[in-house]
Amino acid sequence: RLHTARQEGGLSERDIGEDYVERIAGDIQIGKRLKVVVDAGNGVAGAIGPRVLEAIGADVTPLFCDIDGTFPNHHPDPSDPHNLEALAQMVQRLDADLGIAFDGDGDRLGVITREGKNIFPDRLLMLFAADVLERNPGAVIVYDVKCTGRLPTHILRHGGSPLMWKTGHSLIKAKMRETEAELAGEMSGHFFFKERWYGFDDGLYSAARLLEILAGRFETPSEVLAELPDSVSTPEIKVPVQGDPHVVVAQFASAAQADEATFGGARLTTIDGLRADWNDGWGLVRASNTTPILVLRFEADNTAA
């Protein structure tokens, strides 16, 4: 039953690109002219991402920034290290300070150092959290179940309140509203700034905040990023399954909880799949929200663990 309005609605178009660039550049200006390569993977962020970073004071070289929905160069997914290879090569060729990668719709961020090292988003979240907590002591920082076990310790050390939650941008945003969190992040590269921004995931704005932090330090960007706590870890491992992946994960979770020997001595978390944390590492299996796959990730203090 459609509601019939008393008068017809209207349709108007407005290009908000300039307003968006001005809003960010009005808040963020970097004092050090960092040399940055931006790889948009031929996604929509190519139209405006380089403009944003140039407006805040960076020296930007675009890579695959012409919009092309056939994605002729690589899939626009910065969470897959294979998709960052061309960016790493260009950064090294130009001796740039940093490589920035966006996904197809511009709400996720990937980062490559001058040496070609992929800085996983959960480590970037450590940097963002320390920065936000300087101005907001005690703030809640939300992160998803795929993030490093070193993140909560890092947040606590900087005076924050860490909160692990389910993967998924709508779920994270709902938890942020509930807890009045100032910042959230996901291993997939989504970052949600409420402080100085609007609480939604925005890869372009996140890149600007990253450059602001790096430009304010005496060390080079590579040195700053290398200081972040690190460990031996896998990227996300994606395993296709026949049938419903949630059923498979439920079997894992019930087995783990029924038999203590199965995951002996581990702290089990079942808010989203099954995560088992030991003193020297952790493992995760969960069902993807969007595709028929299992997502796994493992991390430990050393390779043997």
mmCIF file of N, CA and C in Angstrom, residues 28 43 60 88 107 112 124 170 230 241 278:
data_model
loop_
_atom_site.group_PDB
_atom_site.id
_atom_site.type_symbol
_atom_site.label_atom_id
_atom_site.label_comp_id
_atom_site.label_asym_id
_atom_site.label_seq_id
_atom_site.Cartn_x
_atom_site.Cartn_y
_atom_site.Cartn_z
ATOM 1 N N ILE A 28 42.157 19.519 8.151
ATOM 2 C CA ILE A 28 43.464 18.849 8.128
ATOM 3 C C ILE A 28 44.394 19.542 7.137
ATOM 4 N N GLY A 43 38.404 2.290 -9.283
ATOM 5 C CA GLY A 43 37.120 2.499 -8.607
ATOM 6 C C GLY A 43 36.771 3.981 -8.520
ATOM 7 N N VAL A 60 50.944 14.141 -4.589
ATOM 8 C CA VAL A 60 50.234 12.913 -4.953
ATOM 9 C C VAL A 60 50.530 12.472 -6.388
ATOM 10 N N ALA A 88 53.051 -1.105 -4.667
ATOM 11 C CA ALA A 88 54.352 -1.243 -4.010
ATOM 12 C C ALA A 88 55.494 -0.951 -4.989
ATOM 13 N N ASP A 107 35.392 3.235 0.640
ATOM 14 C CA ASP A 107 35.198 3.252 2.096
ATOM 15 C C ASP A 107 36.245 2.426 2.849
ATOM 16 N N ILE A 112 50.852 0.898 2.004
ATOM 17 C CA ILE A 112 52.135 0.269 1.676
ATOM 18 C C ILE A 112 53.259 1.235 2.047
ATOM 19 N N LEU A 124 47.120 -0.191 11.689
ATOM 20 C CA LEU A 124 46.790 1.223 11.472
ATOM 21 C C LEU A 124 45.839 1.720 12.557
ATOM 22 N N SER A 170 27.652 -2.180 9.181
ATOM 23 C CA SER A 170 26.396 -1.769 9.826
ATOM 24 C C SER A 170 26.397 -2.174 11.302
ATOM 25 N N ASP A 230 53.982 -5.646 16.430
ATOM 26 C CA ASP A 230 53.768 -6.558 15.307
ATOM 27 C C ASP A 230 53.944 -7.992 15.783
ATOM 28 N N VAL A 241 32.791 -22.857 0.762
ATOM 29 C CA VAL A 241 32.114 -24.034 1.318
ATOM 30 C C VAL A 241 30.829 -24.315 0.551
ATOM 31 N N TRP A 278 44.974 -17.771 22.964
ATOM 32 C CA TRP A 278 45.932 -18.323 23.913
ATOM 33 C C TRP A 278 46.884 -17.195 24.328
#
